[in-house]
Amino acid sequence: MAPAKKPAAFCTQGVTSLGRSQTYKRRALFALKKKNGGKFPVHAKKAAPAPAASKAPRFYPADDVSAPLAVHTVRKPTKLRASITPGTVLILLAGRFKGKRCVCLGQLPSGLLLITGPFKLNGVPVRRVSQTYVIATSTKVTLPTVDVSKFTDTYFKPTESKRAKGGDAAFFEEPTTKAPLPADYVANQKALDAALLPALTAELKSYLASRFTLRDGDRPHLMKF
């Protein structure tokens, strides 16, 4: 067995302490020339692409025009926490209904959770909420067969209303009349409550109707929800 070659000692970056002939022998370049008929192999260079025929502009902009950068966004589906499943009782931590309990109905394609109170128990309507702002409890509700396919992300998008132009005074003036909810929105909420309420026991109804609060001496980090 031939002895292993010692690594070459470098004087500086890319320059070894060996001479030219020793480097030639060490790299076995003679074998490479012998294999190719006494010459080193020559690889043809790739032809550079021809520049596009375009006429130079006659005038140049006075200011530097920034070109928009190409943005390649890859939207990954939001990963749902293992503790949140359809039927899990959640505690809302932020927003208009913070502190109230609700029932998770599923996850929408946008990654948001679809929840409801039900509305008849605690006033929480069917709405979307981020899983960041909820606490998942160990209480589960056996959901009946409910069709929630109508509750999509576009279902919850508000309709834009255009205001008439009336100057500065009209801009700061708050609307006095509140727009009523659409009739189909109210009908869908009533149908959802009618399907969920029979599946809840009296104890669960009382639990969902109560608000989660913290008192003096409570330690949230030691609580088991």
GROMACS .gro file of N, CA, C and O in nm, residues 70-178:
model
  436
   70ALA      N    1  -3.852   4.227  -0.756
   70ALA     CA    2  -3.933   4.105  -0.768
   70ALA      C    3  -3.943   4.037  -0.632
   70ALA      O    4  -3.843   4.011  -0.566
   71VAL      N    5  -4.065   4.013  -0.590
   71VAL     CA    6  -4.090   3.950  -0.460
   71VAL      C    7  -4.152   3.813  -0.484
   71VAL      O    8  -4.258   3.802  -0.546
   72HIS      N    9  -4.081   3.712  -0.439
   72HIS     CA   10  -4.131   3.575  -0.455
   72HIS      C   11  -4.178   3.527  -0.317
   72HIS      O   12  -4.098   3.478  -0.236
   73THR      N   13  -4.304   3.546  -0.289
   73THR     CA   14  -4.361   3.510  -0.159
   73THR      C   15  -4.418   3.369  -0.165
   73THR      O   16  -4.498   3.338  -0.254
   74VAL      N   17  -4.375   3.287  -0.073
   74VAL     CA   18  -4.428   3.151  -0.062
   74VAL      C   19  -4.514   3.145   0.063
   74VAL      O   20  -4.464   3.152   0.176
   75ARG      N   21  -4.643   3.137   0.046
   75ARG     CA   22  -4.736   3.135   0.158
   75ARG      C   23  -4.757   2.991   0.203
   75ARG      O   24  -4.813   2.910   0.129
   76LYS      N   25  -4.712   2.964   0.324
   76LYS     CA   26  -4.729   2.830   0.379
   76LYS      C   27  -4.854   2.826   0.466
   76LYS      O   28  -4.886   2.924   0.533
   77PRO      N   29  -4.924   2.714   0.466
   77PRO     CA   30  -5.044   2.707   0.550
   77PRO      C   31  -5.008   2.715   0.698
   77PRO      O   32  -4.906   2.661   0.742
   78THR      N   33  -5.092   2.785   0.773
   78THR     CA   34  -5.067   2.803   0.916
   78THR      C   35  -5.082   2.670   0.988
   78THR      O   36  -5.183   2.600   0.971
   79LYS      N   37  -4.983   2.636   1.067
   79LYS     CA   38  -4.987   2.511   1.143
   79LYS      C   39  -5.072   2.531   1.267
   79LYS      O   40  -5.049   2.622   1.346
   80LEU      N   41  -5.170   2.446   1.285
   80LEU     CA   42  -5.261   2.457   1.398
   80LEU      C   43  -5.203   2.386   1.519
   80LEU      O   44  -5.141   2.280   1.508
   81ARG      N   45  -5.219   2.448   1.636
   81ARG     CA   46  -5.171   2.387   1.758
   81ARG      C   47  -5.242   2.254   1.783
   81ARG      O   48  -5.359   2.237   1.752
   82ALA      N   49  -5.168   2.162   1.842
   82ALA     CA   50  -5.224   2.027   1.863
   82ALA      C   51  -5.338   2.030   1.963
   82ALA      O   52  -5.426   1.943   1.961
   83SER      N   53  -5.341   2.130   2.051
   83SER     CA   54  -5.445   2.137   2.154
   83SER      C   55  -5.577   2.193   2.101
   83SER      O   56  -5.678   2.188   2.171
   84ILE      N   57  -5.576   2.247   1.979
   84ILE     CA   58  -5.698   2.307   1.921
   84ILE      C   59  -5.752   2.213   1.815
   84ILE      O   60  -5.687   2.186   1.715
   85THR      N   61  -5.872   2.163   1.837
   85THR     CA   62  -5.942   2.077   1.743
   85THR      C   63  -6.087   2.125   1.734
   85THR      O   64  -6.134   2.198   1.821
   86PRO      N   65  -6.160   2.087   1.630
   86PRO     CA   66  -6.302   2.124   1.625
   86PRO      C   67  -6.378   2.070   1.746
   86PRO      O   68  -6.376   1.952   1.775
   87GLY      N   69  -6.442   2.161   1.817
   87GLY     CA   70  -6.513   2.126   1.939
   87GLY      C   71  -6.442   2.168   2.066
   87GLY      O   72  -6.498   2.155   2.175
   88THR      N   73  -6.320   2.219   2.056
   88THR     CA   74  -6.246   2.263   2.174
   88THR      C   75  -6.303   2.395   2.224
   88THR      O   76  -6.330   2.486   2.146
   89VAL      N   77  -6.319   2.405   2.355
   89VAL     CA   78  -6.364   2.531   2.416
   89VAL      C   79  -6.242   2.622   2.433
   89VAL      O   80  -6.141   2.582   2.493
   90LEU      N   81  -6.251   2.742   2.380
   90LEU     CA   82  -6.140   2.838   2.382
   90LEU      C   83  -6.175   2.957   2.471
   90LEU      O   84  -6.293   2.988   2.492
   91ILE      N   85  -6.072   3.023   2.521
   91ILE     CA   86  -6.087   3.147   2.597
   91ILE      C   87  -6.024   3.258   2.515
   91ILE      O   88  -5.906   3.251   2.479
   92LEU      N   89  -6.101   3.361   2.484
   92LEU     CA   90  -6.052   3.472   2.404
   92LEU      C   91  -5.969   3.567   2.491
   92LEU      O   92  -6.010   3.600   2.604
   93LEU      N   93  -5.855   3.610   2.442
   93LEU     CA   94  -5.762   3.692   2.519
   93LEU      C   95  -5.759   3.838   2.475
   93LEU      O   96  -5.700   3.921   2.545
   94ALA      N   97  -5.815   3.872   2.362
   94ALA     CA   98  -5.809   4.008   2.312
   94ALA      C   99  -5.933   4.036   2.230
   94ALA      O  100  -6.008   3.945   2.193
   95GLY      N  101  -5.952   4.163   2.205
   95GLY     CA  102  -6.065   4.202   2.122
   95GLY      C  103  -6.188   4.239   2.203
   95GLY      O  104  -6.186   4.253   2.326
   96ARG      N  105  -6.296   4.253   2.133
   96ARG     CA  106  -6.421   4.296   2.195
   96ARG      C  107  -6.476   4.196   2.294
   96ARG      O  108  -6.538   4.231   2.393
   97PHE      N  109  -6.450   4.067   2.269
   97PHE     CA  110  -6.506   3.962   2.353
   97PHE      C  111  -6.401   3.896   2.441
   97PHE      O  112  -6.412   3.776   2.473
   98LYS      N  113  -6.297   3.968   2.480
   98LYS     CA  114  -6.190   3.907   2.560
   98LYS      C  115  -6.244   3.860   2.695
   98LYS      O  116  -6.326   3.927   2.759
   99GLY      N  117  -6.197   3.744   2.737
   99GLY     CA  118  -6.243   3.684   2.862
   99GLY      C  119  -6.359   3.589   2.844
   99GLY      O  120  -6.390   3.513   2.936
  100LYS      N  121  -6.421   3.590   2.727
  100LYS     CA  122  -6.536   3.502   2.706
  100LYS      C  123  -6.491   3.369   2.648
  100LYS      O  124  -6.388   3.358   2.583
  101ARG      N  125  -6.572   3.269   2.672
  101ARG     CA  126  -6.544   3.135   2.620
  101ARG      C  127  -6.624   3.112   2.493
  101ARG      O  128  -6.734   3.167   2.476
  102CYS      N  129  -6.570   3.029   2.406
  102CYS     CA  130  -6.635   3.001   2.278
  102CYS      C  131  -6.598   2.861   2.233
  102CYS      O  132  -6.511   2.796   2.292
  103VAL      N  133  -6.663   2.815   2.129
  103VAL     CA  134  -6.642   2.681   2.074
  103VAL      C  135  -6.574   2.694   1.939
  103VAL      O  136  -6.616   2.775   1.855
  104CYS      N  137  -6.468   2.618   1.918
  104CYS     CA  138  -6.397   2.619   1.791
  104CYS      C  139  -6.470   2.528   1.692
  104CYS      O  140  -6.498   2.412   1.722
  105LEU      N  141  -6.497   2.582   1.574
  105LEU     CA  142  -6.567   2.505   1.470
  105LEU      C  143  -6.472   2.450   1.364
  105LEU      O  144  -6.509   2.361   1.289
  106GLY      N  145  -6.350   2.504   1.356
  106GLY     CA  146  -6.254   2.456   1.256
  106GLY      C  147  -6.157   2.566   1.221
  106GLY      O  148  -6.154   2.673   1.283
  107GLN      N  149  -6.077   2.540   1.119
  107GLN     CA  150  -5.977   2.636   1.070
  107GLN      C  151  -6.007   2.670   0.925
  107GLN      O  152  -6.035   2.582   0.843
  108LEU      N  153  -6.000   2.799   0.894
  108LEU     CA  154  -6.025   2.847   0.759
  108LEU      C  155  -5.897   2.841   0.676
  108LEU      O  156  -5.787   2.828   0.731
  109PRO      N  157  -5.907   2.850   0.543
  109PRO     CA  158  -5.786   2.846   0.459
  109PRO      C  159  -5.685   2.956   0.491
  109PRO      O  160  -5.565   2.939   0.467
  110SER      N  161  -5.730   3.068   0.545
  110SER     CA  162  -5.638   3.176   0.580
  110SER      C  163  -5.558   3.146   0.706
  110SER      O  164  -5.465   3.220   0.739
  111GLY      N  165  -5.590   3.039   0.778
  111GLY     CA  166  -5.522   3.004   0.902
  111GLY      C  167  -5.594   3.050   1.026
  111GLY      O  168  -5.558   3.010   1.137
  112LEU      N  169  -5.697   3.134   1.011
  112LEU     CA  170  -5.774   3.181   1.125
  112LEU      C  171  -5.872   3.075   1.171
  112LEU      O  172  -5.913   2.987   1.094
  113LEU      N  173  -5.910   3.084   1.298
  113LEU     CA  174  -6.005   2.989   1.356
  113LEU      C  175  -6.147   3.041   1.337
  113LEU      O  176  -6.173   3.161   1.347
  114LEU      N  177  -6.238   2.949   1.314
  114LEU     CA  178  -6.381   2.981   1.306
  114LEU      C  179  -6.444   2.944   1.439
  114LEU      O  180  -6.440   2.828   1.480
  115ILE      N  181  -6.500   3.043   1.510
  115ILE     CA  182  -6.552   3.019   1.644
  115ILE      C  183  -6.694   3.074   1.654
  115ILE      O  184  -6.739   3.153   1.570
  116THR      N  185  -6.763   3.033   1.760
  116THR     CA  186  -6.892   3.090   1.796
  116THR      C  187  -6.915   3.065   1.943
  116THR      O  188  -6.851   2.977   2.003
  117GLY      N  189  -7.003   3.144   2.005
  117GLY     CA  190  -7.026   3.140   2.150
  117GLY      C  191  -7.083   3.012   2.208
  117GLY      O  192  -7.020   2.954   2.295
  118PRO      N  193  -7.200   2.968   2.171
  118PRO     CA  194  -7.294   3.026   2.075
  118PRO      C  195  -7.344   3.164   2.117
  118PRO      O  196  -7.335   3.202   2.233
  119PHE      N  197  -7.398   3.236   2.021
  119PHE     CA  198  -7.440   3.373   2.044
  119PHE      C  199  -7.551   3.383   2.147
  119PHE      O  200  -7.558   3.479   2.224
  120LYS      N  201  -7.638   3.284   2.152
  120LYS     CA  202  -7.751   3.288   2.244
  120LYS      C  203  -7.707   3.273   2.389
  120LYS      O  204  -7.778   3.315   2.482
  121LEU      N  205  -7.587   3.216   2.412
  121LEU     CA  206  -7.540   3.195   2.549
  121LEU      C  207  -7.458   3.312   2.601
  121LEU      O  208  -7.480   3.360   2.713
  122ASN      N  209  -7.359   3.358   2.524
  122ASN     CA  210  -7.269   3.460   2.575
  122ASN      C  211  -7.250   3.579   2.481
  122ASN      O  212  -7.168   3.666   2.508
  123GLY      N  213  -7.324   3.582   2.371
  123GLY     CA  214  -7.316   3.698   2.282
  123GLY      C  215  -7.201   3.697   2.185
  123GLY      O  216  -7.178   3.797   2.116
  124VAL      N  217  -7.126   3.587   2.176
  124VAL     CA  218  -7.015   3.579   2.081
  124VAL      C  219  -7.069   3.522   1.949
  124VAL      O  220  -7.108   3.406   1.943
  125PRO      N  221  -7.072   3.602   1.842
  125PRO     CA  222  -7.124   3.551   1.715
  125PRO      C  223  -7.022   3.464   1.645
  125PRO      O  224  -6.907   3.451   1.688
  126VAL      N  225  -7.060   3.407   1.535
  126VAL     CA  226  -6.966   3.331   1.453
  126VAL      C  227  -6.869   3.431   1.389
  126VAL      O  228  -6.910   3.529   1.328
  127ARG      N  229  -6.741   3.408   1.411
  127ARG     CA  230  -6.641   3.502   1.364
  127ARG      C  231  -6.507   3.433   1.350
  127ARG      O  232  -6.492   3.316   1.388
  128ARG      N  233  -6.407   3.508   1.297
  128ARG     CA  234  -6.272   3.457   1.283
  128ARG      C  235  -6.184   3.514   1.394
  128ARG      O  236  -6.204   3.628   1.438
  129VAL      N  237  -6.085   3.434   1.437
  129VAL     CA  238  -5.991   3.480   1.538
  129VAL      C  239  -5.860   3.406   1.518
  129VAL      O  240  -5.859   3.291   1.473
  130SER      N  241  -5.749   3.472   1.550
  130SER     CA  242  -5.618   3.410   1.537
  130SER      C  243  -5.593   3.320   1.658
  130SER      O  244  -5.633   3.351   1.771
  131GLN      N  245  -5.523   3.208   1.634
  131GLN     CA  246  -5.495   3.116   1.744
  131GLN      C  247  -5.395   3.174   1.844
  131GLN      O  248  -5.376   3.121   1.952
  132THR      N  249  -5.331   3.286   1.807
  132THR     CA  250  -5.238   3.352   1.900
  132THR      C  251  -5.312   3.412   2.019
  132THR      O  252  -5.255   3.422   2.128
  133TYR      N  253  -5.437   3.450   1.998
  133TYR     CA  254  -5.511   3.523   2.100
  133TYR      C  255  -5.616   3.436   2.169
  133TYR      O  256  -5.719   3.487   2.213
  134VAL      N  257  -5.592   3.308   2.179
  134VAL     CA  258  -5.686   3.219   2.248
  134VAL      C  259  -5.608   3.124   2.338
  134VAL      O  260  -5.490   3.096   2.315
  135ILE      N  261  -5.675   3.076   2.443
  135ILE     CA  262  -5.623   2.970   2.529
  135ILE      C  263  -5.710   2.848   2.505
  135ILE      O  264  -5.832   2.854   2.516
  136ALA      N  265  -5.647   2.737   2.470
  136ALA     CA  266  -5.720   2.613   2.447
  136ALA      C  267  -5.739   2.542   2.580
  136ALA      O  268  -5.642   2.517   2.653
  137THR      N  269  -5.862   2.509   2.614
  137THR     CA  270  -5.892   2.437   2.737
  137THR      C  271  -5.901   2.288   2.708
  137THR      O  272  -5.903   2.245   2.592
  138SER      N  273  -5.909   2.211   2.814
  138SER     CA  274  -5.923   2.066   2.799
  138SER      C  275  -6.068   2.024   2.779
  138SER      O  276  -6.095   1.905   2.760
  139THR      N  277  -6.160   2.118   2.782
  139THR     CA  278  -6.303   2.088   2.764
  139THR      C  279  -6.333   2.073   2.616
  139THR      O  280  -6.295   2.158   2.535
  140LYS      N  281  -6.399   1.965   2.581
  140LYS     CA  282  -6.435   1.937   2.443
  140LYS      C  283  -6.587   1.928   2.430
  140LYS      O  284  -6.655   1.882   2.522
  141VAL      N  285  -6.636   1.971   2.317
  141VAL     CA  286  -6.778   1.965   2.285
  141VAL      C  287  -6.796   1.875   2.165
  141VAL      O  288  -6.726   1.891   2.064
  142THR      N  289  -6.885   1.779   2.176
  142THR     CA  290  -6.914   1.691   2.062
  142THR      C  291  -7.003   1.766   1.965
  142THR      O  292  -7.123   1.787   1.988
  143LEU      N  293  -6.943   1.811   1.856
  143LEU     CA  294  -7.017   1.891   1.760
  143LEU      C  295  -7.113   1.805   1.679
  143LEU      O  296  -7.076   1.696   1.633
  144PRO      N  297  -7.234   1.853   1.660
  144PRO     CA  298  -7.326   1.781   1.572
  144PRO      C  299  -7.287   1.802   1.426
  144PRO      O  300  -7.193   1.875   1.394
  145THR      N  301  -7.359   1.740   1.337
  145THR     CA  302  -7.333   1.758   1.195
  145THR      C  303  -7.382   1.896   1.152
  145THR      O  304  -7.503   1.918   1.134
  146VAL      N  305  -7.289   1.988   1.141
  146VAL     CA  306  -7.322   2.127   1.106
  146VAL      C  307  -7.248   2.163   0.978
  146VAL      O  308  -7.129   2.137   0.965
  147ASP      N  309  -7.318   2.222   0.884
  147ASP     CA  310  -7.257   2.265   0.758
  147ASP      C  311  -7.201   2.406   0.777
  147ASP      O  312  -7.275   2.503   0.789
  148VAL      N  313  -7.068   2.415   0.783
  148VAL     CA  314  -7.002   2.545   0.801
  148VAL      C  315  -6.929   2.587   0.674
  148VAL      O  316  -6.841   2.673   0.678
  149SER      N  317  -6.964   2.525   0.561
  149SER     CA  318  -6.896   2.559   0.436
  149SER      C  319  -6.927   2.700   0.389
  149SER      O  320  -6.850   2.759   0.314
  150LYS      N  321  -7.040   2.755   0.433
  150LYS     CA  322  -7.077   2.890   0.392
  150LYS      C  323  -6.992   2.997   0.462
  150LYS      O  324  -6.980   3.109   0.415
  151PHE      N  325  -6.931   2.961   0.576
  151PHE     CA  326  -6.851   3.057   0.653
  151PHE      C  327  -6.706   3.053   0.601
  151PHE      O  328  -6.622   2.981   0.653
  152THR      N  329  -6.680   3.128   0.497
  152THR     CA  330  -6.547   3.136   0.437
  152THR      C  331  -6.483   3.270   0.475
  152THR      O  332  -6.544   3.352   0.545
  153ASP      N  333  -6.362   3.292   0.428
  153ASP     CA  334  -6.293   3.418   0.456
  153ASP      C  335  -6.363   3.536   0.388
  153ASP      O  336  -6.367   3.647   0.444
  154THR      N  337  -6.417   3.514   0.271
  154THR     CA  338  -6.489   3.622   0.202
  154THR      C  339  -6.621   3.654   0.269
  154THR      O  340  -6.674   3.764   0.252
  155TYR      N  341  -6.675   3.560   0.345
  155TYR     CA  342  -6.802   3.582   0.414
  155TYR      C  343  -6.789   3.693   0.519
  155TYR      O  344  -6.885   3.766   0.545
  156PHE      N  345  -6.669   3.705   0.581
  156PHE     CA  346  -6.650   3.800   0.690
  156PHE      C  347  -6.590   3.933   0.644
  156PHE      O  348  -6.568   4.020   0.727
  157LYS      N  349  -6.563   3.948   0.516
  157LYS     CA  350  -6.507   4.074   0.469
  157LYS      C  351  -6.615   4.181   0.468
  157LYS      O  352  -6.725   4.160   0.416
  158PRO      N  353  -6.586   4.298   0.529
  158PRO     CA  354  -6.689   4.404   0.533
  158PRO      C  355  -6.709   4.466   0.397
  158PRO      O  356  -6.618   4.471   0.313
  159THR      N  357  -6.827   4.514   0.376
  159THR     CA  358  -6.860   4.583   0.252
  159THR      C  359  -6.819   4.729   0.265
  159THR      O  360  -6.848   4.794   0.366
  160GLU      N  361  -6.750   4.781   0.164
  160GLU     CA  362  -6.703   4.918   0.167
  160GLU      C  363  -6.817   5.013   0.131
  160GLU      O  364  -6.889   4.991   0.033
  161SER      N  365  -6.832   5.116   0.212
  161SER     CA  366  -6.935   5.216   0.186
  161SER      C  367  -6.867   5.349   0.156
  161SER      O  368  -6.782   5.395   0.233
  162LYS      N  369  -6.902   5.411   0.046
  162LYS     CA  370  -6.843   5.536   0.004
  162LYS      C  371  -6.917   5.654   0.068
  162LYS      O  372  -7.040   5.659   0.067
  163ARG      N  373  -6.838   5.747   0.127
  163ARG     CA  374  -6.896   5.865   0.187
  163ARG      C  375  -6.899   5.980   0.085
  163ARG      O  376  -6.811   5.992   0.000
  164ALA      N  377  -7.001   6.059   0.099
  164ALA     CA  378  -7.011   6.175   0.012
  164ALA      C  379  -6.913   6.282   0.056
  164ALA      O  380  -6.893   6.304   0.176
  165LYS      N  381  -6.851   6.350  -0.039
  165LYS     CA  382  -6.754   6.453  -0.007
  165LYS      C  383  -6.825   6.577   0.046
  165LYS      O  384  -6.914   6.632  -0.019
  166GLY      N  385  -6.785   6.620   0.166
  166GLY     CA  386  -6.850   6.736   0.225
  166GLY      C  387  -6.756   6.827   0.298
  166GLY      O  388  -6.798   6.902   0.386
  167GLY      N  389  -6.626   6.820   0.272
  167GLY     CA  390  -6.531   6.908   0.337
  167GLY      C  391  -6.474   6.848   0.464
  167GLY      O  392  -6.495   6.731   0.496
  168ASP      N  393  -6.401   6.931   0.540
  168ASP     CA  394  -6.335   6.886   0.661
  168ASP      C  395  -6.434   6.850   0.771
  168ASP      O  396  -6.413   6.757   0.848
  169ALA      N  397  -6.542   6.926   0.782
  169ALA     CA  398  -6.640   6.900   0.887
  169ALA      C  399  -6.706   6.764   0.868
  169ALA      O  400  -6.727   6.689   0.964
  170ALA      N  401  -6.736   6.728   0.745
  170ALA     CA  402  -6.799   6.598   0.719
  170ALA      C  403  -6.701   6.484   0.737
  170ALA      O  404  -6.741   6.371   0.767
  171PHE      N  405  -6.571   6.513   0.720
  171PHE     CA  406  -6.470   6.407   0.736
  171PHE      C  407  -6.460   6.363   0.882
  171PHE      O  408  -6.447   6.245   0.911
  172PHE      N  409  -6.463   6.458   0.974
  172PHE     CA  410  -6.449   6.426   1.116
  172PHE      C  411  -6.583   6.393   1.182
  172PHE      O  412  -6.586   6.355   1.299
  173GLU      N  413  -6.689   6.408   1.112
  173GLU     CA  414  -6.821   6.380   1.170
  173GLU      C  415  -6.844   6.229   1.172
  173GLU      O  416  -6.827   6.160   1.072
  174GLU      N  417  -6.884   6.177   1.288
  174GLU     CA  418  -6.910   6.035   1.302
  174GLU      C  419  -7.052   6.004   1.254
  174GLU      O  420  -7.143   6.083   1.277
  175PRO      N  421  -7.069   5.887   1.190
  175PRO     CA  422  -7.205   5.853   1.144
  175PRO      C  423  -7.299   5.831   1.262
  175PRO      O  424  -7.266   5.766   1.360
  176THR      N  425  -7.417   5.890   1.252
  176THR     CA  426  -7.515   5.881   1.361
  176THR      C  427  -7.596   5.753   1.355
  176THR      O  428  -7.636   5.699   1.458
  177THR      N  429  -7.619   5.701   1.236
  177THR     CA  430  -7.698   5.579   1.221
  177THR      C  431  -7.606   5.461   1.195
  177THR      O  432  -7.509   5.472   1.119
  178LYS      N  433  -7.633   5.352   1.261
  178LYS     CA  434  -7.554   5.231   1.245
  178LYS      C  435  -7.621   5.139   1.142
  178LYS      O  436  -7.742   5.115   1.150
   0.00000   0.00000   0.00000
